[in-house]
PDB file of C-alpha atoms in Angstrom:
ATOM      1  CA  UNK M 116       5.846  -6.815 -23.322  1.00  0.00           C
ATOM      2  CA  UNK M 117       7.616  -5.669 -20.147  1.00  0.00           C
ATOM      3  CA  UNK M 118       5.464  -3.999 -17.505  1.00  0.00           C
ATOM      4  CA  UNK M 119       6.765  -1.477 -14.983  1.00  0.00           C
ATOM      5  CA  UNK M 120       4.681  -0.574 -11.921  1.00  0.00           C
ATOM      6  CA  UNK M 121       5.149   2.715 -10.085  1.00  0.00           C
ATOM      7  CA  UNK M 122       3.843   3.473  -6.571  1.00  0.00           C
ATOM      8  CA  UNK M 123       0.863   5.783  -6.249  1.00  0.00           C
ATOM      9  CA  UNK M 124       1.416   9.321  -5.009  1.00  0.00           C
ATOM     10  CA  UNK M 125       0.494   9.879  -1.363  1.00  0.00           C
ATOM     11  CA  UNK M 126      -0.106  13.361   0.029  1.00  0.00           C
ATOM     12  CA  UNK M 127       2.202  13.032   3.028  1.00  0.00           C
ATOM     13  CA  UNK M 128       1.923  16.740   3.802  1.00  0.00           C
ATOM     14  CA  UNK M 129      -1.677  16.143   4.895  1.00  0.00           C
ATOM     15  CA  UNK M 130      -0.466  13.931   7.748  1.00  0.00           C
ATOM     16  CA  UNK M 131       1.160  16.909   9.451  1.00  0.00           C
ATOM     17  CA  UNK M 132      -2.211  18.403  10.338  1.00  0.00           C
ATOM     18  CA  UNK M 133      -3.328  18.505  13.955  1.00  0.00           C
ATOM     19  CA  UNK M 134      -4.925  15.286  15.247  1.00  0.00           C
ATOM     20  CA  UNK M 135      -8.383  15.216  16.774  1.00  0.00           C
ATOM     21  CA  UNK M 136      -8.175  16.472  20.375  1.00  0.00           C
ATOM     22  CA  UNK M 137     -11.072  14.376  21.651  1.00  0.00           C
ATOM     23  CA  UNK M 138      -9.538  11.091  20.479  1.00  0.00           C
ATOM     24  CA  UNK M 139      -6.133  12.035  21.851  1.00  0.00           C
ATOM     25  CA  UNK M 140      -7.566  12.905  25.268  1.00  0.00           C
ATOM     26  CA  UNK M 141      -9.620   9.706  25.397  1.00  0.00           C
ATOM     27  CA  UNK M 142      -6.750   7.269  24.876  1.00  0.00           C
ATOM     28  CA  UNK M 143      -3.482   9.076  25.563  1.00  0.00           C
ATOM     29  CA  UNK M 144      -1.430   8.696  28.714  1.00  0.00           C
ATOM     30  CA  UNK M 145      -3.453   5.945  30.420  1.00  0.00           C
ATOM     31  CA  UNK M 146      -0.672   3.341  30.328  1.00  0.00           C
ATOM     32  CA  UNK M 147      -2.384   1.148  27.731  1.00  0.00           C
ATOM     33  CA  UNK M 148      -0.663  -0.317  24.679  1.00  0.00           C
ATOM     34  CA  UNK M 149      -2.591   0.695  21.577  1.00  0.00           C
ATOM     35  CA  UNK M 150      -2.728  -1.792  18.694  1.00  0.00           C
ATOM     36  CA  UNK M 151      -4.449  -0.522  15.573  1.00  0.00           C
ATOM     37  CA  UNK M 152      -5.650  -1.645  12.194  1.00  0.00           C
ATOM     38  CA  UNK M 153      -7.196   0.688   9.631  1.00  0.00           C
ATOM     39  CA  UNK M 154      -9.608  -0.603   7.015  1.00  0.00           C
ATOM     40  CA  UNK M 155     -13.283  -1.193   6.346  1.00  0.00           C
ATOM     41  CA  UNK M 156     -14.934  -3.880   8.439  1.00  0.00           C
ATOM     42  CA  UNK M 157     -15.377  -6.507   5.736  1.00  0.00           C
ATOM     43  CA  UNK M 158     -14.684 -10.266   5.696  1.00  0.00           C
ATOM     44  CA  UNK M 159     -11.547 -10.253   3.524  1.00  0.00           C
ATOM     45  CA  UNK M 160      -9.827  -7.881   5.966  1.00  0.00           C
ATOM     46  CA  UNK M 161     -10.155 -10.685   8.526  1.00  0.00           C
ATOM     47  CA  UNK M 162     -10.834  -8.583  11.601  1.00  0.00           C
ATOM     48  CA  UNK M 163     -11.754 -11.816  13.414  1.00  0.00           C
ATOM     49  CA  UNK M 164      -8.115 -12.924  13.156  1.00  0.00           C
ATOM     50  CA  UNK M 165      -7.005  -9.614  14.653  1.00  0.00           C
ATOM     51  CA  UNK M 166      -9.421 -10.103  17.539  1.00  0.00           C
ATOM     52  CA  UNK M 167      -8.265 -13.687  18.149  1.00  0.00           C
ATOM     53  CA  UNK M 168      -4.569 -12.767  18.193  1.00  0.00           C
ATOM     54  CA  UNK M 169      -5.273  -9.761  20.401  1.00  0.00           C
ATOM     55  CA  UNK M 170      -7.161 -11.942  22.863  1.00  0.00           C
ATOM     56  CA  UNK M 171      -4.152 -14.239  23.287  1.00  0.00           C
ATOM     57  CA  UNK M 172      -1.820 -11.246  23.602  1.00  0.00           C
ATOM     58  CA  UNK M 173      -3.974  -9.486  26.176  1.00  0.00           C
ATOM     59  CA  UNK M 174      -4.547 -12.585  28.306  1.00  0.00           C
ATOM     60  CA  UNK M 175      -1.002 -13.959  28.137  1.00  0.00           C
ATOM     61  CA  UNK M 176       1.254 -10.918  27.848  1.00  0.00           C
ATOM     62  CA  UNK M 177      -0.308  -7.540  28.483  1.00  0.00           C
ATOM     63  CA  UNK M 178      -3.715  -7.010  30.120  1.00  0.00           C
ATOM     64  CA  UNK M 179      -3.338  -3.237  29.728  1.00  0.00           C
ATOM     65  CA  UNK M 180      -3.742  -3.223  25.968  1.00  0.00           C
ATOM     66  CA  UNK M 181      -6.481  -2.318  23.524  1.00  0.00           C
ATOM     67  CA  UNK M 182      -7.260  -3.156  19.928  1.00  0.00           C
ATOM     68  CA  UNK M 183      -8.585  -0.225  17.890  1.00  0.00           C
ATOM     69  CA  UNK M 184     -10.221  -1.210  14.600  1.00  0.00           C
ATOM     70  CA  UNK M 185     -10.360   2.011  12.620  1.00  0.00           C
ATOM     71  CA  UNK M 186     -12.856   1.702   9.792  1.00  0.00           C
ATOM     72  CA  UNK M 187     -16.446   2.058   8.730  1.00  0.00           C
ATOM     73  CA  UNK M 188     -19.184  -0.547   9.073  1.00  0.00           C
ATOM     74  CA  UNK M 189     -22.959  -0.790   8.787  1.00  0.00           C
ATOM     75  CA  UNK M 190     -24.902  -1.334  11.998  1.00  0.00           C
ATOM     76  CA  UNK M 191     -26.996  -3.961  10.229  1.00  0.00           C
ATOM     77  CA  UNK M 192     -24.004  -5.576   8.542  1.00  0.00           C
ATOM     78  CA  UNK M 193     -23.950  -9.289   9.387  1.00  0.00           C
ATOM     79  CA  UNK M 194     -20.157  -9.501   9.485  1.00  0.00           C
ATOM     80  CA  UNK M 195     -19.926  -6.628  11.967  1.00  0.00           C
ATOM     81  CA  UNK M 196     -22.678  -8.165  14.098  1.00  0.00           C
ATOM     82  CA  UNK M 197     -20.882 -11.511  14.097  1.00  0.00           C
ATOM     83  CA  UNK M 198     -17.645  -9.836  15.153  1.00  0.00           C
ATOM     84  CA  UNK M 199     -19.416  -8.236  18.114  1.00  0.00           C
ATOM     85  CA  UNK M 200     -20.803 -11.634  19.092  1.00  0.00           C
ATOM     86  CA  UNK M 201     -17.319 -13.137  18.737  1.00  0.00           C
ATOM     87  CA  UNK M 202     -15.859 -10.549  21.109  1.00  0.00           C
ATOM     88  CA  UNK M 203     -18.517 -11.476  23.661  1.00  0.00           C
ATOM     89  CA  UNK M 204     -17.849 -15.199  23.220  1.00  0.00           C
ATOM     90  CA  UNK M 205     -14.121 -14.700  23.816  1.00  0.00           C
ATOM     91  CA  UNK M 206     -14.787 -12.542  26.845  1.00  0.00           C
ATOM     92  CA  UNK M 207     -12.165 -10.039  25.774  1.00  0.00           C
ATOM     93  CA  UNK M 208     -12.397  -6.350  26.645  1.00  0.00           C
ATOM     94  CA  UNK M 209     -10.965  -3.236  25.025  1.00  0.00           C
ATOM     95  CA  UNK M 210     -11.799  -4.120  21.428  1.00  0.00           C
ATOM     96  CA  UNK M 211     -12.912  -0.838  19.877  1.00  0.00           C
ATOM     97  CA  UNK M 212     -14.742  -0.367  16.589  1.00  0.00           C
ATOM     98  CA  UNK M 213     -14.457   3.291  15.651  1.00  0.00           C
ATOM     99  CA  UNK M 214     -16.914   3.278  12.764  1.00  0.00           C
ATOM    100  CA  UNK M 215     -16.634   6.043  10.184  1.00  0.00           C
ATOM    101  CA  UNK M 216     -13.796   8.379  11.131  1.00  0.00           C
ATOM    102  CA  UNK M 217     -12.884  11.899  10.068  1.00  0.00           C
ATOM    103  CA  UNK M 218      -9.405  12.534   8.791  1.00  0.00           C
ATOM    104  CA  UNK M 219      -8.160  14.257  11.949  1.00  0.00           C
ATOM    105  CA  UNK M 220      -9.441  11.287  13.977  1.00  0.00           C
ATOM    106  CA  UNK M 221      -7.446   8.880  11.801  1.00  0.00           C
ATOM    107  CA  UNK M 222      -4.383  11.053  12.428  1.00  0.00           C
ATOM    108  CA  UNK M 223      -5.009  10.771  16.162  1.00  0.00           C
ATOM    109  CA  UNK M 224      -5.222   6.973  16.070  1.00  0.00           C
ATOM    110  CA  UNK M 225      -1.957   6.778  14.150  1.00  0.00           C
ATOM    111  CA  UNK M 226      -0.262   9.046  16.688  1.00  0.00           C
ATOM    112  CA  UNK M 227      -1.562   6.916  19.550  1.00  0.00           C
ATOM    113  CA  UNK M 228      -0.553   3.566  18.032  1.00  0.00           C
ATOM    114  CA  UNK M 229       2.200   1.407  19.500  1.00  0.00           C
ATOM    115  CA  UNK M 230       1.782  -1.342  16.891  1.00  0.00           C
ATOM    116  CA  UNK M 231       0.105  -1.694  13.508  1.00  0.00           C
ATOM    117  CA  UNK M 232      -1.309  -5.208  13.077  1.00  0.00           C
ATOM    118  CA  UNK M 233      -2.685  -6.632   9.817  1.00  0.00           C
ATOM    119  CA  UNK M 234      -4.108 -10.090   9.172  1.00  0.00           C
ATOM    120  CA  UNK M 235      -5.810  -9.124   5.910  1.00  0.00           C
ATOM    121  CA  UNK M 236      -5.983 -11.678   3.113  1.00  0.00           C
ATOM    122  CA  UNK M 237      -6.928  -9.368   0.261  1.00  0.00           C
ATOM    123  CA  UNK M 238      -5.007  -6.176  -0.392  1.00  0.00           C
ATOM    124  CA  UNK M 239      -3.732  -4.347  -3.414  1.00  0.00           C
ATOM    125  CA  UNK M 240      -1.223  -1.619  -2.742  1.00  0.00           C
ATOM    126  CA  UNK M 241      -1.842  -1.205   0.986  1.00  0.00           C
ATOM    127  CA  UNK M 242      -1.794   2.530   1.701  1.00  0.00           C
ATOM    128  CA  UNK M 243      -2.380   2.160   5.492  1.00  0.00           C
ATOM    129  CA  UNK M 244       0.948   0.324   5.745  1.00  0.00           C
ATOM    130  CA  UNK M 245       2.710   3.313   4.198  1.00  0.00           C
ATOM    131  CA  UNK M 246       0.789   5.632   6.514  1.00  0.00           C
ATOM    132  CA  UNK M 247       1.959   3.576   9.503  1.00  0.00           C
ATOM    133  CA  UNK M 248       5.541   3.872   8.225  1.00  0.00           C
ATOM    134  CA  UNK M 249       5.158   7.642   8.077  1.00  0.00           C
ATOM    135  CA  UNK M 250       4.120   7.768  11.737  1.00  0.00           C
ATOM    136  CA  UNK M 251       6.984   5.518  12.829  1.00  0.00           C
ATOM    137  CA  UNK M 252       4.744   2.655  13.953  1.00  0.00           C
ATOM    138  CA  UNK M 253       6.263  -0.855  13.943  1.00  0.00           C
ATOM    139  CA  UNK M 254       4.276  -3.098  11.602  1.00  0.00           C
ATOM    140  CA  UNK M 255       3.405  -6.756  12.096  1.00  0.00           C
ATOM    141  CA  UNK M 256       1.515  -8.312   9.185  1.00  0.00           C
ATOM    142  CA  UNK M 257       0.423 -11.595   7.690  1.00  0.00           C
ATOM    143  CA  UNK M 258       2.296 -12.132   4.434  1.00  0.00           C
ATOM    144  CA  UNK M 259      -0.486 -12.273   1.858  1.00  0.00           C
ATOM    145  CA  UNK M 260      -1.359 -10.687  -1.503  1.00  0.00           C
ATOM    146  CA  UNK M 261       0.551  -7.381  -1.934  1.00  0.00           C
ATOM    147  CA  UNK M 262       1.426  -6.880   1.735  1.00  0.00           C
ATOM    148  CA  UNK M 263       5.034  -8.007   1.343  1.00  0.00           C
ATOM    149  CA  UNK M 264       5.479  -6.009  -1.847  1.00  0.00           C
ATOM    150  CA  UNK M 265       4.166  -2.860  -0.178  1.00  0.00           C
ATOM    151  CA  UNK M 266       6.468  -3.299   2.808  1.00  0.00           C
ATOM    152  CA  UNK M 267       9.412  -3.955   0.493  1.00  0.00           C
ATOM    153  CA  UNK M 268      11.484  -5.815   3.082  1.00  0.00           C
ATOM    154  CA  UNK M 269      10.464  -3.650   6.038  1.00  0.00           C
ATOM    155  CA  UNK M 270       8.112  -4.447   8.898  1.00  0.00           C
ATOM    156  CA  UNK M 271       7.779  -7.931  10.355  1.00  0.00           C
ATOM    157  CA  UNK M 272       6.005 -10.482   8.163  1.00  0.00           C
ATOM    158  CA  UNK M 273       4.410 -13.705   9.365  1.00  0.00           C
ATOM    159  CA  UNK M 274       3.720 -16.725   7.182  1.00  0.00           C
ATOM    160  CA  UNK M 275       1.503 -18.284   9.875  1.00  0.00           C
ATOM    161  CA  UNK M 276      -1.714 -16.843  11.338  1.00  0.00           C
ATOM    162  CA  UNK M 277      -1.736 -19.124  14.364  1.00  0.00           C
ATOM    163  CA  UNK M 278      -2.934 -16.754  17.144  1.00  0.00           C
ATOM    164  CA  UNK M 279      -0.332 -17.989  19.638  1.00  0.00           C
ATOM    165  CA  UNK M 280       2.419 -17.250  17.107  1.00  0.00           C
ATOM    166  CA  UNK M 281       0.973 -13.826  16.298  1.00  0.00           C
ATOM    167  CA  UNK M 282       0.554 -12.935  19.983  1.00  0.00           C
ATOM    168  CA  UNK M 283       4.154 -13.931  20.737  1.00  0.00           C
ATOM    169  CA  UNK M 284       5.392 -11.838  17.801  1.00  0.00           C
ATOM    170  CA  UNK M 285       3.329  -8.883  19.020  1.00  0.00           C
ATOM    171  CA  UNK M 286       4.894  -9.133  22.456  1.00  0.00           C
ATOM    172  CA  UNK M 287       8.404  -9.478  21.039  1.00  0.00           C
ATOM    173  CA  UNK M 288       8.032  -6.440  18.814  1.00  0.00           C
ATOM    174  CA  UNK M 289       6.522  -4.346  21.594  1.00  0.00           C
ATOM    175  CA  UNK M 290       9.072  -5.257  24.281  1.00  0.00           C
ATOM    176  CA  UNK M 291      12.332  -5.768  22.391  1.00  0.00           C
ATOM    177  CA  UNK M 292      13.531  -2.193  21.935  1.00  0.00           C
ATOM    178  CA  UNK M 293      16.436  -3.203  19.709  1.00  0.00           C
ATOM    179  CA  UNK M 294      14.156  -5.088  17.355  1.00  0.00           C
ATOM    180  CA  UNK M 295      11.631  -2.253  17.370  1.00  0.00           C
ATOM    181  CA  UNK M 296      14.310   0.285  16.409  1.00  0.00           C
ATOM    182  CA  UNK M 297      15.501  -2.010  13.613  1.00  0.00           C
ATOM    183  CA  UNK M 298      11.970  -2.457  12.261  1.00  0.00           C
ATOM    184  CA  UNK M 299      11.204   1.268  12.351  1.00  0.00           C
ATOM    185  CA  UNK M 300      14.517   2.087  10.670  1.00  0.00           C
ATOM    186  CA  UNK M 301      13.685  -0.346   7.883  1.00  0.00           C
ATOM    187  CA  UNK M 302      10.266   1.225   7.458  1.00  0.00           C
ATOM    188  CA  UNK M 303      11.785   4.698   7.286  1.00  0.00           C
ATOM    189  CA  UNK M 304      14.129   3.517   4.543  1.00  0.00           C
ATOM    190  CA  UNK M 305      11.244   1.947   2.623  1.00  0.00           C
ATOM    191  CA  UNK M 306       9.199   5.134   3.038  1.00  0.00           C
ATOM    192  CA  UNK M 307      11.794   7.000   0.990  1.00  0.00           C
ATOM    193  CA  UNK M 308      10.739   4.922  -2.038  1.00  0.00           C
ATOM    194  CA  UNK M 309       7.381   6.697  -1.969  1.00  0.00           C
ATOM    195  CA  UNK M 310       8.716  10.255  -2.058  1.00  0.00           C
ATOM    196  CA  UNK M 311       7.256  12.352  -4.858  1.00  0.00           C
ATOM    197  CA  UNK M 312      10.741  13.198  -6.120  1.00  0.00           C
ATOM    198  CA  UNK M 313      11.754   9.557  -6.463  1.00  0.00           C
ATOM    199  CA  UNK M 314       8.515   8.534  -8.172  1.00  0.00           C
ATOM    200  CA  UNK M 315       8.796  11.482 -10.563  1.00  0.00           C
ATOM    201  CA  UNK M 316      12.335  10.404 -11.471  1.00  0.00           C
ATOM    202  CA  UNK M 317      11.187   6.822 -12.083  1.00  0.00           C
ATOM    203  CA  UNK M 318       8.289   8.043 -14.215  1.00  0.00           C
ATOM    204  CA  UNK M 319      10.557  10.183 -16.382  1.00  0.00           C
ATOM    205  CA  UNK M 320      12.981   7.278 -16.782  1.00  0.00           C
ATOM    206  CA  UNK M 321      10.137   5.071 -17.998  1.00  0.00           C
ATOM    207  CA  UNK M 322       9.003   7.725 -20.468  1.00  0.00           C
ATOM    208  CA  UNK M 323      12.555   8.014 -21.803  1.00  0.00           C
ATOM    209  CA  UNK M 324      12.804   4.222 -22.139  1.00  0.00           C
ATOM    210  CA  UNK M 325       9.518   4.097 -24.061  1.00  0.00           C
ATOM    211  CA  UNK M 326      10.667   6.926 -26.348  1.00  0.00           C
ATOM    212  CA  UNK M 327      14.023   5.228 -26.957  1.00  0.00           C
ATOM    213  CA  UNK M 328      12.321   1.923 -27.804  1.00  0.00           C
ATOM    214  CA  UNK M 329      10.000   3.699 -30.209  1.00  0.00           C
ATOM    215  CA  UNK M 330      12.932   5.436 -31.915  1.00  0.00           C
ATOM    216  CA  UNK M 331      14.790   2.125 -32.261  1.00  0.00           C
ATOM    217  CA  UNK M 332      11.727   0.474 -33.762  1.00  0.00           C
ATOM    218  CA  UNK M 333      11.199   3.340 -36.217  1.00  0.00           C
ATOM    219  CA  UNK M 334      14.855   3.241 -37.254  1.00  0.00           C
ATOM    220  CA  UNK M 335      14.564  -0.506 -37.869  1.00  0.00           C
ATOM    221  CA  UNK M 336      11.489  -0.026 -40.019  1.00  0.00           C
ATOM    222  CA  UNK M 337      13.219   2.658 -42.050  1.00  0.00           C
ATOM    223  CA  UNK M 338      16.226   0.423 -42.590  1.00  0.00           C
ATOM    224  CA  UNK M 339      14.047  -2.487 -43.640  1.00  0.00           C
ATOM    225  CA  UNK M 340      12.147  -0.307 -46.076  1.00  0.00           C
ATOM    226  CA  UNK M 341      15.175   0.730 -48.150  1.00  0.00           C
ATOM    227  CA  UNK M 342      14.931  -0.627 -51.760  1.00  0.00           C
ATOM    228  CA  UNK M 343      17.377  -3.398 -52.649  1.00  0.00           C
ATOM    229  CA  UNK M 344      17.200  -2.893 -56.453  1.00  0.00           C
ATOM    230  CA  UNK M 345      20.111  -1.183 -58.173  1.00  0.00           C
ATOM    231  CA  UNK M 346      17.585   0.689 -60.283  1.00  0.00           C
ATOM    232  CA  UNK M 347      16.698   2.865 -57.267  1.00  0.00           C
ATOM    233  CA  UNK M 348      19.871   4.202 -55.689  1.00  0.00           C
ATOM    234  CA  UNK M 349      18.347   6.114 -52.788  1.00  0.00           C
ATOM    235  CA  UNK M 350      15.166   7.708 -51.547  1.00  0.00           C
ATOM    236  CA  UNK M 351      16.555  11.121 -52.458  1.00  0.00           C
ATOM    237  CA  UNK M 352      16.781  10.177 -56.182  1.00  0.00           C
ATOM    238  CA  UNK M 353      13.543   8.199 -56.347  1.00  0.00           C
ATOM    239  CA  UNK M 354      10.682  10.503 -57.460  1.00  0.00           C
ATOM    240  CA  UNK M 355       8.104   7.951 -56.330  1.00  0.00           C
ATOM    241  CA  UNK M 356       9.023   8.034 -52.631  1.00  0.00           C
ATOM    242  CA  UNK M 357       7.733  10.866 -50.488  1.00  0.00           C
ATOM    243  CA  UNK M 358      10.373  11.887 -47.945  1.00  0.00           C
ATOM    244  CA  UNK M 359       9.418  10.848 -44.425  1.00  0.00           C
ATOM    245  CA  UNK M 360       7.233   7.888 -45.473  1.00  0.00           C
ATOM    246  CA  UNK M 361       9.157   4.615 -45.960  1.00  0.00           C
ATOM    247  CA  UNK M 362       7.954   2.249 -48.634  1.00  0.00           C
ATOM    248  CA  UNK M 363       7.125  -0.402 -46.059  1.00  0.00           C
ATOM    249  CA  UNK M 364       4.426   1.747 -44.455  1.00  0.00           C
ATOM    250  CA  UNK M 365       3.213   4.361 -46.924  1.00  0.00           C
ATOM    251  CA  UNK M 366       4.325   5.323 -50.419  1.00  0.00           C
ATOM    252  CA  UNK M 367       3.562   8.230 -52.693  1.00  0.00           C
ATOM    253  CA  UNK M 368       2.047   7.437 -56.073  1.00  0.00           C
ATOM    254  CA  UNK M 369       1.774  10.224 -58.662  1.00  0.00           C
ATOM    255  CA  UNK M 370      -1.605  10.779 -60.308  1.00  0.00           C
ATOM    256  CA  UNK M 371      -1.816  10.474 -64.077  1.00  0.00           C
ATOM    257  CA  UNK M 372       1.084  10.185 -66.456  1.00  0.00           C
ATOM    258  CA  UNK M 373       4.359  12.043 -65.878  1.00  0.00           C
TER     259      UNK M 373
END
């Protein structure tokens, strides 16, 4: 049977709250380019690929840049510990793990961001991408799982995770103002697909389609249940058929003799 998928509802009004002052003061206005990713620090999010690409970008294009990985982790988590070791091995600075963040802190990081970068290899409907759209952040992402479907033709998708390729794309998107405007405009257009009004309209249309299909099926069953014998001219003259219940599904049988 056909399956229709509707976007989830996102409380965009919550994003208009004031961002955390401490985070804003710490990173705002220092001339650094802020690249962010939001998501738990877990292997399938591939934070190591973000760190590798950022290292090439920072060393080859923009030394005044920082990578902010917004998401929770456990201090004893082996993946997090390995990522910290990897940062040391690469000798790259300005890689920040925020750990658990309050909502107003997340708002601050979004407001500070110059680029949203995703190398994740396992995502369902990716809400952070929609959040980045809302804040007008250009998005650069590896095209995997539902990333492309969530972006819906917006953002900049990469089919290759080669760090040199990713770093070059990062630099292009951050320095080419025409391209950046085009990307952000596309994201704004895509964002409209997630408005509550549009989703409500789609939901009602699907309900109407289901109801219409049910009515058509019921009408077909009624038509197929009509008796073909000349001895029974119609349901209205047949005392053995209870009105509203076609013979094909349920029939009325009198008790005892007439």
